[in-house]
CSV table of C-alpha atoms and ligand atoms in Angstrom, one decimal:
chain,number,residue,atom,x,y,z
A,781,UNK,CA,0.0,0.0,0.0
A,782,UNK,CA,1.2,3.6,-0.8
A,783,UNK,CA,2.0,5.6,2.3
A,784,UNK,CA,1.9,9.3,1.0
A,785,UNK,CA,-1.6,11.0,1.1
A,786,UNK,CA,-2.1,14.4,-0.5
A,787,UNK,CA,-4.5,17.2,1.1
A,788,UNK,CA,-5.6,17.6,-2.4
A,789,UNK,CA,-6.3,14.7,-2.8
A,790,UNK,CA,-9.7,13.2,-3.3
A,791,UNK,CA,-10.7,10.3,-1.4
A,792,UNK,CA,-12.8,7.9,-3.1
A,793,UNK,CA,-15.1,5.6,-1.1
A,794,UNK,CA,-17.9,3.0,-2.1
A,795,UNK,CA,-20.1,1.7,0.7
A,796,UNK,CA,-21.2,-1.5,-0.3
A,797,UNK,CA,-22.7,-4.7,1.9
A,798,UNK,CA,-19.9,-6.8,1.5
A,799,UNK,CA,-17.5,-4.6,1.6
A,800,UNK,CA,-16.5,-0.6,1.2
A,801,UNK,CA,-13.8,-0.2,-1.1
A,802,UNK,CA,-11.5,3.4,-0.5
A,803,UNK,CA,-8.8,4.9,-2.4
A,804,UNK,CA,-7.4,7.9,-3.6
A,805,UNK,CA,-8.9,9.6,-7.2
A,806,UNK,CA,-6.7,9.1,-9.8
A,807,UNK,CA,-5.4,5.6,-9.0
A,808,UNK,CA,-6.2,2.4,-10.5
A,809,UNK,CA,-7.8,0.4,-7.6
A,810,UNK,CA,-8.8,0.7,-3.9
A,811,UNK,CA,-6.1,1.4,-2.0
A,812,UNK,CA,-8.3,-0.2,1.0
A,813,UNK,CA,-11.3,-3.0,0.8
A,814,UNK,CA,-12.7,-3.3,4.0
A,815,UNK,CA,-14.9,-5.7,5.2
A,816,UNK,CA,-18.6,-4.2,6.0
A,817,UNK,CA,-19.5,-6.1,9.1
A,818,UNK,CA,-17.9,-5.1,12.2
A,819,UNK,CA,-18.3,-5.6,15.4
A,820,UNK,CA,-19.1,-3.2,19.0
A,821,UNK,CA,-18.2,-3.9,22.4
A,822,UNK,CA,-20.7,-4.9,24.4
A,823,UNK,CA,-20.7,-2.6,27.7
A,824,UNK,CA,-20.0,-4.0,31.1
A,825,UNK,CA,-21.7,-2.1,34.2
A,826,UNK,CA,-18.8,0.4,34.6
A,827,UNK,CA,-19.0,1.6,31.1
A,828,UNK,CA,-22.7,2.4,31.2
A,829,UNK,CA,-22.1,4.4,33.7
A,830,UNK,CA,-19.7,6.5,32.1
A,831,UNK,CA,-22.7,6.4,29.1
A,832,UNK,CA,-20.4,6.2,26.2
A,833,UNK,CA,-21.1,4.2,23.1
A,834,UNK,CA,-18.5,2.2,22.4
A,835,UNK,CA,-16.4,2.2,18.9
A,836,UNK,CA,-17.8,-0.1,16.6
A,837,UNK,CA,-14.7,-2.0,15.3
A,838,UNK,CA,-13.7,-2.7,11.5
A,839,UNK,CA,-10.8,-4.7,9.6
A,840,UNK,CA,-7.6,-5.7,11.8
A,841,UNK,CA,-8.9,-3.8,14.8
A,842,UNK,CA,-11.9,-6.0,15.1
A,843,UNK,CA,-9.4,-9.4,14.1
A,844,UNK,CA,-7.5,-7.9,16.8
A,845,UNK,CA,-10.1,-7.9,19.3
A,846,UNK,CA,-11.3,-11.3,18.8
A,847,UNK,CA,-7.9,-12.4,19.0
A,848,UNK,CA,-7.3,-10.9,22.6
A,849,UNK,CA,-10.9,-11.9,23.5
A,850,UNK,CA,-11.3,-8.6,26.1
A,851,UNK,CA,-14.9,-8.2,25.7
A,852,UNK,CA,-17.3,-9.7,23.8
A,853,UNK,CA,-18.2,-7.9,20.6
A,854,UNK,CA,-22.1,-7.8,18.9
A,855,UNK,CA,-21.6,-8.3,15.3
A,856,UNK,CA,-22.6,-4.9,13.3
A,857,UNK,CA,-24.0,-4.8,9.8
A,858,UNK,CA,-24.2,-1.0,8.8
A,859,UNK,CA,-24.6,-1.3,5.2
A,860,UNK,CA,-27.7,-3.0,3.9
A,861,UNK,CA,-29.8,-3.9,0.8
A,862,UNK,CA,-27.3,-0.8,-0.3
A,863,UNK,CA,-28.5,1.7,2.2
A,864,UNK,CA,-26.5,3.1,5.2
A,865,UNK,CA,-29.0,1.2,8.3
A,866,UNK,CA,-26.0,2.4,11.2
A,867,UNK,CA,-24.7,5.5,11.2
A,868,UNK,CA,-22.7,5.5,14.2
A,869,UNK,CA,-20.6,2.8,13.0
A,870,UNK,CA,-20.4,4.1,9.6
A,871,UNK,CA,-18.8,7.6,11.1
A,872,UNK,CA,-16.5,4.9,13.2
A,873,UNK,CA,-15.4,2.8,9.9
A,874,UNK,CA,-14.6,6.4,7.7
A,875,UNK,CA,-12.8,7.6,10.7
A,876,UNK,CA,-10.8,4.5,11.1
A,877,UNK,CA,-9.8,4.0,7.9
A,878,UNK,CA,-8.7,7.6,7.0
A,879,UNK,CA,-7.2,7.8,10.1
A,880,UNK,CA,-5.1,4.1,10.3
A,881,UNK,CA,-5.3,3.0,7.5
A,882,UNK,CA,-5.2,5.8,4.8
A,883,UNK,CA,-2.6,8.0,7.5
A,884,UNK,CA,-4.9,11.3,6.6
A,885,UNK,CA,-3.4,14.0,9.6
A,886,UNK,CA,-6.5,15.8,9.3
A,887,UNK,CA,-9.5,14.5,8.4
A,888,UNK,CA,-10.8,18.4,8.3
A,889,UNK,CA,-9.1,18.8,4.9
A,890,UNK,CA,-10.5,15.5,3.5
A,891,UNK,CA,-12.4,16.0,0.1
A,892,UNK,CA,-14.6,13.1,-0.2
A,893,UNK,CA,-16.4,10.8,-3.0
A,894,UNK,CA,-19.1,9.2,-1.8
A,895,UNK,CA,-20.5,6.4,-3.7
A,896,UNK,CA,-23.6,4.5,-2.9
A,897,UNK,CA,-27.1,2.8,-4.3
A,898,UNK,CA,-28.9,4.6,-7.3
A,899,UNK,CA,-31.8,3.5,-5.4
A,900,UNK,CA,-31.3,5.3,-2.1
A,901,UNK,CA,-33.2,9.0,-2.1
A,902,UNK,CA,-31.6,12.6,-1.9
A,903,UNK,CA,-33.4,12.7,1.8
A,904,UNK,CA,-31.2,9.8,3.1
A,905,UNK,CA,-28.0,11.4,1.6
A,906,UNK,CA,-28.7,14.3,4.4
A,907,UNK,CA,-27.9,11.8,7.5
A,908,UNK,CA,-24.9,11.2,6.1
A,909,UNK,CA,-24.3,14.7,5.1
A,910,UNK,CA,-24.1,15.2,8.7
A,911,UNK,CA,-22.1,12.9,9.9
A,912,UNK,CA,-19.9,13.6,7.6
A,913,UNK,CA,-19.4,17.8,8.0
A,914,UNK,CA,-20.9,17.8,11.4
A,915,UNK,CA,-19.3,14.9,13.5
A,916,UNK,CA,-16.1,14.5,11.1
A,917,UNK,CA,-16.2,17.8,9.8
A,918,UNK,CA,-14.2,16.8,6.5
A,919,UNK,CA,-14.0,19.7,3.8
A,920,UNK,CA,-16.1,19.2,1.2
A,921,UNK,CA,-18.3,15.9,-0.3
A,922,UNK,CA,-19.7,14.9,-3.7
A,923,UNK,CA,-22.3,12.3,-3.6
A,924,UNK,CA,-22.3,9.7,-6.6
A,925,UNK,CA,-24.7,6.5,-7.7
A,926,UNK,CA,-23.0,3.3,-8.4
A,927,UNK,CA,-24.6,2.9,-11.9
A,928,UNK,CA,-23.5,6.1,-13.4
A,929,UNK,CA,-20.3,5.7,-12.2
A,930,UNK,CA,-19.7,2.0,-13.5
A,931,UNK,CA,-20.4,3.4,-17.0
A,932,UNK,CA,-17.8,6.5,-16.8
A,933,UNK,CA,-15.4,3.9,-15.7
A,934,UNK,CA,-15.7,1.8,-19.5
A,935,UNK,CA,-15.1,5.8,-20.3
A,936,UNK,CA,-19.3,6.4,-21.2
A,937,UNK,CA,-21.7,8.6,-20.0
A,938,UNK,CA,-25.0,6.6,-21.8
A,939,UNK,CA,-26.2,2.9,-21.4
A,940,UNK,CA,-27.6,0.4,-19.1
A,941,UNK,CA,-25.6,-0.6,-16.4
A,942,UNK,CA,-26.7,-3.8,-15.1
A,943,UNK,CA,-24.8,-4.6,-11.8
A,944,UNK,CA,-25.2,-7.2,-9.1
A,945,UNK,CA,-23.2,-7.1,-6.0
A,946,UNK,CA,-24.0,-8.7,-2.6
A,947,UNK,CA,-26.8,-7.1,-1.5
A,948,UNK,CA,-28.6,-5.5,-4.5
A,949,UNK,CA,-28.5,-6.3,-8.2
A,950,UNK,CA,-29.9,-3.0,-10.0
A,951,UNK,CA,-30.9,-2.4,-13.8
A,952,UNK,CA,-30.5,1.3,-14.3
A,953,UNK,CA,-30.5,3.5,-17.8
A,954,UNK,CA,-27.8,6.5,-17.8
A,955,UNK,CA,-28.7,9.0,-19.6
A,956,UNK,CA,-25.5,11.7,-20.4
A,957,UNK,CA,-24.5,10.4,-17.0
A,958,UNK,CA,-27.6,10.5,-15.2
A,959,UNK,CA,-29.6,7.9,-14.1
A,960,UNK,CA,-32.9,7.7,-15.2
A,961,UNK,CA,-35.4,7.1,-11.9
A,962,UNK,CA,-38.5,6.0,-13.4
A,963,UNK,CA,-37.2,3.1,-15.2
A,964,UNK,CA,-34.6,1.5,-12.9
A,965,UNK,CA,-35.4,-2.2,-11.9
A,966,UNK,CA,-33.8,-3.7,-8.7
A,967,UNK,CA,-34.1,-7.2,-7.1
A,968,UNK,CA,-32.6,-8.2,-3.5
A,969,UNK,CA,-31.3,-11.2,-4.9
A,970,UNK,CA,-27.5,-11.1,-5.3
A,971,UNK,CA,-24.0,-12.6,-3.8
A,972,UNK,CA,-25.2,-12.5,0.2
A,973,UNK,CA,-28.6,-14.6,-1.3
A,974,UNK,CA,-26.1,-16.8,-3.3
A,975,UNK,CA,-23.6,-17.7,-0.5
A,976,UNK,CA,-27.0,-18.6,1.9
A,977,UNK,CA,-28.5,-21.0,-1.2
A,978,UNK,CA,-24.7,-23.2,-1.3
A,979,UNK,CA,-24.9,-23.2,2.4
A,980,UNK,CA,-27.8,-25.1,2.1
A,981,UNK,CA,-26.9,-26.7,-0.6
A,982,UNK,CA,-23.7,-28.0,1.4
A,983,UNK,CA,-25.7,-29.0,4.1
A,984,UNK,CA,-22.5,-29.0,6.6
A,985,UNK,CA,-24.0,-28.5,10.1
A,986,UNK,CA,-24.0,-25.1,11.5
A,987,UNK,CA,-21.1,-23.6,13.5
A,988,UNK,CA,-18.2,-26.4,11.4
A,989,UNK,CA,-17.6,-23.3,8.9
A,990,UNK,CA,-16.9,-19.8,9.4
A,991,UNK,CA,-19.0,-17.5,6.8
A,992,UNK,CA,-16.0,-16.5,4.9
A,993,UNK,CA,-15.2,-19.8,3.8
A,994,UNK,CA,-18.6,-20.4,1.9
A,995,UNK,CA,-17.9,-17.2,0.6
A,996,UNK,CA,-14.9,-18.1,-0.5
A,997,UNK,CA,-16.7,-21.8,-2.1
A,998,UNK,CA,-19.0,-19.9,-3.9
A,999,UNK,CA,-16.6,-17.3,-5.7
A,1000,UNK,CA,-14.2,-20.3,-6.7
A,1001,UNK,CA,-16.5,-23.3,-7.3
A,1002,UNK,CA,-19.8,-21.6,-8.8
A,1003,UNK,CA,-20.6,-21.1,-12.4
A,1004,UNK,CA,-23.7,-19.3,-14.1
A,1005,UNK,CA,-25.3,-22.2,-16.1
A,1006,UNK,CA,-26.2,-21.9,-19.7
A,1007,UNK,CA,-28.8,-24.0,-19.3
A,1008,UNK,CA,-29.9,-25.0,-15.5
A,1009,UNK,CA,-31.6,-27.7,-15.9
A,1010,UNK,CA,-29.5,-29.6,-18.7
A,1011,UNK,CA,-26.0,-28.4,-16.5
A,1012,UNK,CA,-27.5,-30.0,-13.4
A,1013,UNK,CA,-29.0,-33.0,-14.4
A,1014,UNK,CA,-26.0,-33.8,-17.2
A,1015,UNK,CA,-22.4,-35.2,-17.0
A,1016,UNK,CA,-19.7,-33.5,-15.4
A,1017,UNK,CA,-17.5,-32.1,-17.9
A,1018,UNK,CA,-14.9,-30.8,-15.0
A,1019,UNK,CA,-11.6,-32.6,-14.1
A,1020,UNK,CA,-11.4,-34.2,-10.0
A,1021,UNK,CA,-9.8,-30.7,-9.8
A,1022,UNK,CA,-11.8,-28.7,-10.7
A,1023,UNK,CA,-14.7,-29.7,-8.4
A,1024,UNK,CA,-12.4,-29.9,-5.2
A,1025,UNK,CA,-12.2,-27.6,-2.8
A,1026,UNK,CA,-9.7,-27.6,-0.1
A,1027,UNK,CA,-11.1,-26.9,3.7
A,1028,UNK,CA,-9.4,-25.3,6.4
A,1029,UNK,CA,-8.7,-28.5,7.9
A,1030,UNK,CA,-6.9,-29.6,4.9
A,1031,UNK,CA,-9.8,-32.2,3.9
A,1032,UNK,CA,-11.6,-31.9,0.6
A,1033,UNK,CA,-15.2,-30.9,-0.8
A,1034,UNK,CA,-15.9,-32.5,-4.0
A,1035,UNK,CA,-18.8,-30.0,-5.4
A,1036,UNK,CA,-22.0,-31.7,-7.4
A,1037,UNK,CA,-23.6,-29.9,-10.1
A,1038,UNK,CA,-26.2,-28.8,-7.9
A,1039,UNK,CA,-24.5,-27.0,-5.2
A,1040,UNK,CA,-22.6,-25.5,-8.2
A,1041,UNK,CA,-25.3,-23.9,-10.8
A,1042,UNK,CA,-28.1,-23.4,-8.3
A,1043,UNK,CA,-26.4,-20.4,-6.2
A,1044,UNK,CA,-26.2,-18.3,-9.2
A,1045,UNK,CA,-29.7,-19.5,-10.7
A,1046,UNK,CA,-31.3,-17.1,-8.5
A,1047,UNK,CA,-30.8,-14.4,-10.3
A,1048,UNK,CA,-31.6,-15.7,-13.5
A,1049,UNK,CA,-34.9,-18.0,-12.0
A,1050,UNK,CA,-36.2,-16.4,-9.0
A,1051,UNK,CA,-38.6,-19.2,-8.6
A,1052,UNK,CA,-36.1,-22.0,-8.3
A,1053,UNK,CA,-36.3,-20.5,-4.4
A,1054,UNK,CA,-39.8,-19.8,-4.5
A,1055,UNK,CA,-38.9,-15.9,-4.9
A,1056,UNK,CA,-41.4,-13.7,-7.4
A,1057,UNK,CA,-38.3,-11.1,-7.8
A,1058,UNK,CA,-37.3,-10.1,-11.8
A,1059,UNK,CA,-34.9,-12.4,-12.9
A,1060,UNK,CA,-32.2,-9.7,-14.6
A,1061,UNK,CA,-32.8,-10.6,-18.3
A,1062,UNK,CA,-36.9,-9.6,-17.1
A,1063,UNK,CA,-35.6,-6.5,-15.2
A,1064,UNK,CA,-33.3,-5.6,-18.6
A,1065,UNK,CA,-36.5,-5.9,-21.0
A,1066,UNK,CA,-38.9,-3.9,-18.5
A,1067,UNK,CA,-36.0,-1.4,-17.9
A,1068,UNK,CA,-35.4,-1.1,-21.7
A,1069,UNK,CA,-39.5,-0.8,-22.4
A,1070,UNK,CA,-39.6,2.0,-20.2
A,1071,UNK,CA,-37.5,3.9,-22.0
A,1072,UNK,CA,-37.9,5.8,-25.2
A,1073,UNK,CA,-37.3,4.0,-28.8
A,1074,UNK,CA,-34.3,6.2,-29.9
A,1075,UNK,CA,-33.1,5.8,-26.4
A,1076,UNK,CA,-33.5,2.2,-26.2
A,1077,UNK,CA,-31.1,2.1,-29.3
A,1078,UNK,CA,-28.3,3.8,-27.6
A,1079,UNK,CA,-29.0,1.6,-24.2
A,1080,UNK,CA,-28.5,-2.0,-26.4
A,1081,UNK,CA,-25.5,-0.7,-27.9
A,1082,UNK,CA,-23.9,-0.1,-24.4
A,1083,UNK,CA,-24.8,-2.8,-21.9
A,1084,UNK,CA,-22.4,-2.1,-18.7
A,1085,UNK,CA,-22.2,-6.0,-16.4
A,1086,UNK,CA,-20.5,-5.6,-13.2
A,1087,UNK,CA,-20.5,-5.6,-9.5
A,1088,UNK,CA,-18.8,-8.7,-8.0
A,1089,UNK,CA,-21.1,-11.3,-8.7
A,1090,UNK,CA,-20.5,-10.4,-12.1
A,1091,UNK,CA,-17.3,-12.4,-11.9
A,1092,UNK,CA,-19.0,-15.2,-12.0
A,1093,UNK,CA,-18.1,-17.7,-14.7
A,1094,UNK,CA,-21.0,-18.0,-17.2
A,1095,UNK,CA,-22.5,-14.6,-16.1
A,1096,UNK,CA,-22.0,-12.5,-19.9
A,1097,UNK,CA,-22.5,-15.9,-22.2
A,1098,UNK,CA,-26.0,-16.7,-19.9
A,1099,UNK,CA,-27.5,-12.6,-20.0
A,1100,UNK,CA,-26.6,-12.5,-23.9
A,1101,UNK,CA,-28.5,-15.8,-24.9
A,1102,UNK,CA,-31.7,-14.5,-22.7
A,1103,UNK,CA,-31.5,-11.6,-23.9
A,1104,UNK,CA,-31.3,-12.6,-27.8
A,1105,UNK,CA,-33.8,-14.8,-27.4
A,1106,UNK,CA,-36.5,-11.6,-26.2
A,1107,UNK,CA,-35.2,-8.7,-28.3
A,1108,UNK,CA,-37.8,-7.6,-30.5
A,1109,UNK,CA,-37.5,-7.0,-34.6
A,1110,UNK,CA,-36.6,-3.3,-33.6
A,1111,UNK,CA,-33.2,-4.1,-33.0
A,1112,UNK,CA,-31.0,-5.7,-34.7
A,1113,UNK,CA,-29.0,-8.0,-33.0
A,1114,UNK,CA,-25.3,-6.5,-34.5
A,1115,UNK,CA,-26.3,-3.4,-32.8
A,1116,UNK,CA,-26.1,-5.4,-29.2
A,1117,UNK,CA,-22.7,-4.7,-27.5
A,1118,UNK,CA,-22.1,-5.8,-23.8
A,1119,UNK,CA,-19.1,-4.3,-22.0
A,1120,UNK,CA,-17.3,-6.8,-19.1
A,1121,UNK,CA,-14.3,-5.1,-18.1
A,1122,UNK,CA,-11.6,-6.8,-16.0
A,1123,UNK,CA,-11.8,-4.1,-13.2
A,1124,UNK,CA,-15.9,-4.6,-12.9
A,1125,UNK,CA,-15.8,-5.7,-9.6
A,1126,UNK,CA,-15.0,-2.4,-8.1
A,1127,UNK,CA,-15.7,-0.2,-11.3
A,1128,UNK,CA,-17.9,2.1,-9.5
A,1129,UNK,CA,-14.5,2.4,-7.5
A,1130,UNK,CA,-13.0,3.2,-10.9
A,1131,UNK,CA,-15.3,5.5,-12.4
A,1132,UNK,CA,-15.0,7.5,-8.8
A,1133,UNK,CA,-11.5,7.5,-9.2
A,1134,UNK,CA,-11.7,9.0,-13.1
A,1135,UNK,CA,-14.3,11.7,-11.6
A,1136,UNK,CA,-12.5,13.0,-9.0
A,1137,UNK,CA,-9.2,13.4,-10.7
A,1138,UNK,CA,-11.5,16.0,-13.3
A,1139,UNK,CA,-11.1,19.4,-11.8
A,1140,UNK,CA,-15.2,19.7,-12.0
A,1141,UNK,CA,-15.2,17.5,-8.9
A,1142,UNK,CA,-14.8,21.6,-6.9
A,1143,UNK,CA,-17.8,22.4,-8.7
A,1144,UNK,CA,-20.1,19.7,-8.1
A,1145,UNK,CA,-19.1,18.5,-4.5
A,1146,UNK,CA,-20.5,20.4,-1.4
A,1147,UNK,CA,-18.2,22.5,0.5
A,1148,UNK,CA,-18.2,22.8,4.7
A,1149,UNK,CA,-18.6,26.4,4.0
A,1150,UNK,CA,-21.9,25.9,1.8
A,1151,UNK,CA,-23.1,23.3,3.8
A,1152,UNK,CA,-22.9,25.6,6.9
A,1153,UNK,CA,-23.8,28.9,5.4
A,1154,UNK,CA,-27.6,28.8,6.3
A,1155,UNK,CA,-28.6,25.9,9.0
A,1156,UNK,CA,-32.1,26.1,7.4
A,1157,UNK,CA,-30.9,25.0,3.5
A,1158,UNK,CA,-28.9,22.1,4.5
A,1159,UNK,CA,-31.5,19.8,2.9
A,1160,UNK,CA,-31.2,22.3,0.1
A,1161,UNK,CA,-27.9,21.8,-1.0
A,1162,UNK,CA,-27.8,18.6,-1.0
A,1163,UNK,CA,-30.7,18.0,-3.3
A,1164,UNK,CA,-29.3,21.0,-5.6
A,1165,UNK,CA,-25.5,19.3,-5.8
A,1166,UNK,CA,-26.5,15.7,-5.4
A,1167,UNK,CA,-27.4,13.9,-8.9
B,2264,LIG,N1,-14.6,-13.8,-8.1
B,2264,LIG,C1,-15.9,-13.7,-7.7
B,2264,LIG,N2,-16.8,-14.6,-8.2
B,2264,LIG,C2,-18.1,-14.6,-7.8
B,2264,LIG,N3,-18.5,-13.7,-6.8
B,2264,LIG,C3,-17.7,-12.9,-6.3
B,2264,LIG,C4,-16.3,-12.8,-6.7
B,2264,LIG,N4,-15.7,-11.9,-6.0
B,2264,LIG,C5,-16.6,-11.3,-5.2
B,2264,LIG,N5,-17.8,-11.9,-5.4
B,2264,LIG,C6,-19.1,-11.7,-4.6
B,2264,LIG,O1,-19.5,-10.4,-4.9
B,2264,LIG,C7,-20.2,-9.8,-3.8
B,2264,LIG,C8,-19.5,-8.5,-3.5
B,2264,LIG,O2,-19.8,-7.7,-4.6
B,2264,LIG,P1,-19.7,-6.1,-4.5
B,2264,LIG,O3,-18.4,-5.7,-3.9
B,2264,LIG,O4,-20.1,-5.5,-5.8
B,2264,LIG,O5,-20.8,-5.8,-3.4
B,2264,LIG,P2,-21.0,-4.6,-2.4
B,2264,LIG,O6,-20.7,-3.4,-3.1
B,2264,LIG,O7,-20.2,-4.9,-1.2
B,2264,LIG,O8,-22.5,-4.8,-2.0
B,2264,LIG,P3,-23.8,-4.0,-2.6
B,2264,LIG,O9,-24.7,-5.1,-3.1
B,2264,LIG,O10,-24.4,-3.4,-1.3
B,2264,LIG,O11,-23.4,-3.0,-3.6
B,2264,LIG,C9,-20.0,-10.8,-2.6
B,2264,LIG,O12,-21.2,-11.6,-2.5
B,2264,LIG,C10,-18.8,-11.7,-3.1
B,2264,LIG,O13,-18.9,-13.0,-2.6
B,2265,LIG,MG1,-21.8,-2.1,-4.3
């Protein structure tokens, strides 16, 4: 990790369920990726008298603290179905990692990127607005969507930017770099629902695994199928290898066809769980029909894939072939162009990174001193500066 930090610089931060990814503008990935869950002291009788909360703790500091075993810690989930559902501990993991991780010496100069859900609203941006000037009291913020974002970073400003992370996977139009409310689709099925299905699916008895390592058997050993029915019920094309996955305690999982398609079939075939979400190729049609004809054009010919179940195997070849099979006689199938960049994990990361390092970031983030000028039209500025 890079040491030297730069008061100009702008700092670049994604909240996401799974994790919030923070770096500096201009660079080519996070410098820190932080895990989202953390975890708060639990108060003993003496520290209740004293009536302070206790720091929720992220990344090493809550490994640390497990380690040393000095108090027991309530696990913390701040971030949510993409919204910001804890505050407190949000303030606690920004001011950590600036602090400790990043080396910031004052977090009053900090000029921050804030990067979260299309879906949340401009009213919930103002909680955070005040954690940010009036608890951390950083210098000036710019809040940015995800969506609009992802697309800058394949260098765009139009298309449809189809992205499925943990918590959320969103359908959203950009328009010139705006994201276009009235048609945006969004399901709750995505990587957190995934890693709960191959749980089940594993049927190892609770408490033998730690979380992160069905994670970890999901994002090596599931594919997208191309057809779910004929991948699970046919022959195993894969080598011994390739379905084996090594355990902590050395001994091996040989994965079955099942436990390895039907993780990432939710998304695809809500119903499989018995859920009446979208599937994403429905949410990319209804998206699409909601949008004007000449616009629709534009939004084939740029179709954005990312967020980090994206990654999966199968993901691009399974969208294209259901979405081919429901375009229309309006479009001509040569005029269909997906975009699956390498970096489309974290590109709404990236595309923060390629925004703040424009000099328009001064005139589109909020400053302390506009953001204090008039107590009253705090609300106010945020809605006028926050697209
Ligand atoms: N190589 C991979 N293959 C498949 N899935 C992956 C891979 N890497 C990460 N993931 C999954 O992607 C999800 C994290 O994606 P992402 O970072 O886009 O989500 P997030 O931004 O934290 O959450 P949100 O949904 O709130 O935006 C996790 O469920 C993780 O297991
Ligand atoms: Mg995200």
């Amino acid at each position: 990790m890079e040491s030297e930090f730069d008061v100009k610089d702008i700092i670049v931060i994604d909240n996401g369920a799974d994790t919030v990814k923070i770096g500096i503008s201009g660079e080519d990935k996070p410098r820190i990726i932080i895990d989202s869950i953390g975890g708060e002291p639990k108060l003993g009788v003496n520290d209740e008298a004293t009536n302070q909360k206790p720091q929720c703790l992220f990344g090493q500091q809550l490994q640390q603290a497990k380690i040393e075993k000095k108090f027991e810690l309530e696990e913390k989930f701040p971030i949510q179905n993409g919204k910001i559902v804890d505050f407190d501990a949000i303030r606690d993991l920004y001011t950590y990692a600036l602090e400790k991780l990043l080396q910031v010496n004052e977090i009053s100069s900090c000029n921050l990127l804030i990067i979260d859900s299309p879906l949340n609203p401009k009213n919930y941006k103002h909680k955070l607005a005040e954690i940010l000037f009036d608890d951390m009291k950083v210098n000036s913020v710019l809040f940015q969507n995800s969506s609009s974002l992802s697309l800058f970073s394949t260098g765009e400003t139009t298309g449809l930017v189809v992205e499925s992370g943990h918590s959320l996977t969103t359908c959203i139009p950009v328009f010139e770099g705006f994201a276009i409310p009235h048609a945006f689709q969004h399901s709750y099925l995505a990587g957190q629902k995934m890693t709960e299905i191959l749980k089940e699916e594993l049927k190892i008895p609770a408490g033998q695994l730690d979380d992160n390592v069905f994670k970890d058997i999901k994002e090596r050993m599931c594919y997208v199928a191309r057809d779910y029915y004929v991948d699970v019920n046919g022959p195993t094309l894969l080598s011994l290898e390739e379905k084996s996955y090594e355990l902590p305690d050395g001994s091996i999982l040989e994965i079955n066809n099942s436990q390895r398609y039907k993780p990432t079939e939710i998304i695809f075939n809500p119903s499989i769980i018995g859920d009446d979400s979208m599937s994403i190729p429905e949410m990319m049609i209804d998206t699409l029909h909601r949008c004007d004809v000449e616009f629709q054009e534009e939004l084939y010919r740029n179709i954005v894939l990312c967020g980090g179940s994206s990654l999966f195997k199968g993901f691009l070849p399974r969208i294209e072939k259901e979405l081919l099979n429901e375009v229309t006689n309006t479009i001509n199938r040569k005029d269909i162009n997906f975009v699956q960049n390498t970096h489309r994990g974290y590109s709404a990361w990236i595309g923060g990174s390629m925004l703040g390092s424009l000099s328009t970031f001064q005139n589109l983030a909020i400053t302390k001193n506009e953001y204090e000028e008039n107590p009253e039209s705090k609300m106010s500025i945020i809605h006028k500066k926050t697209f």
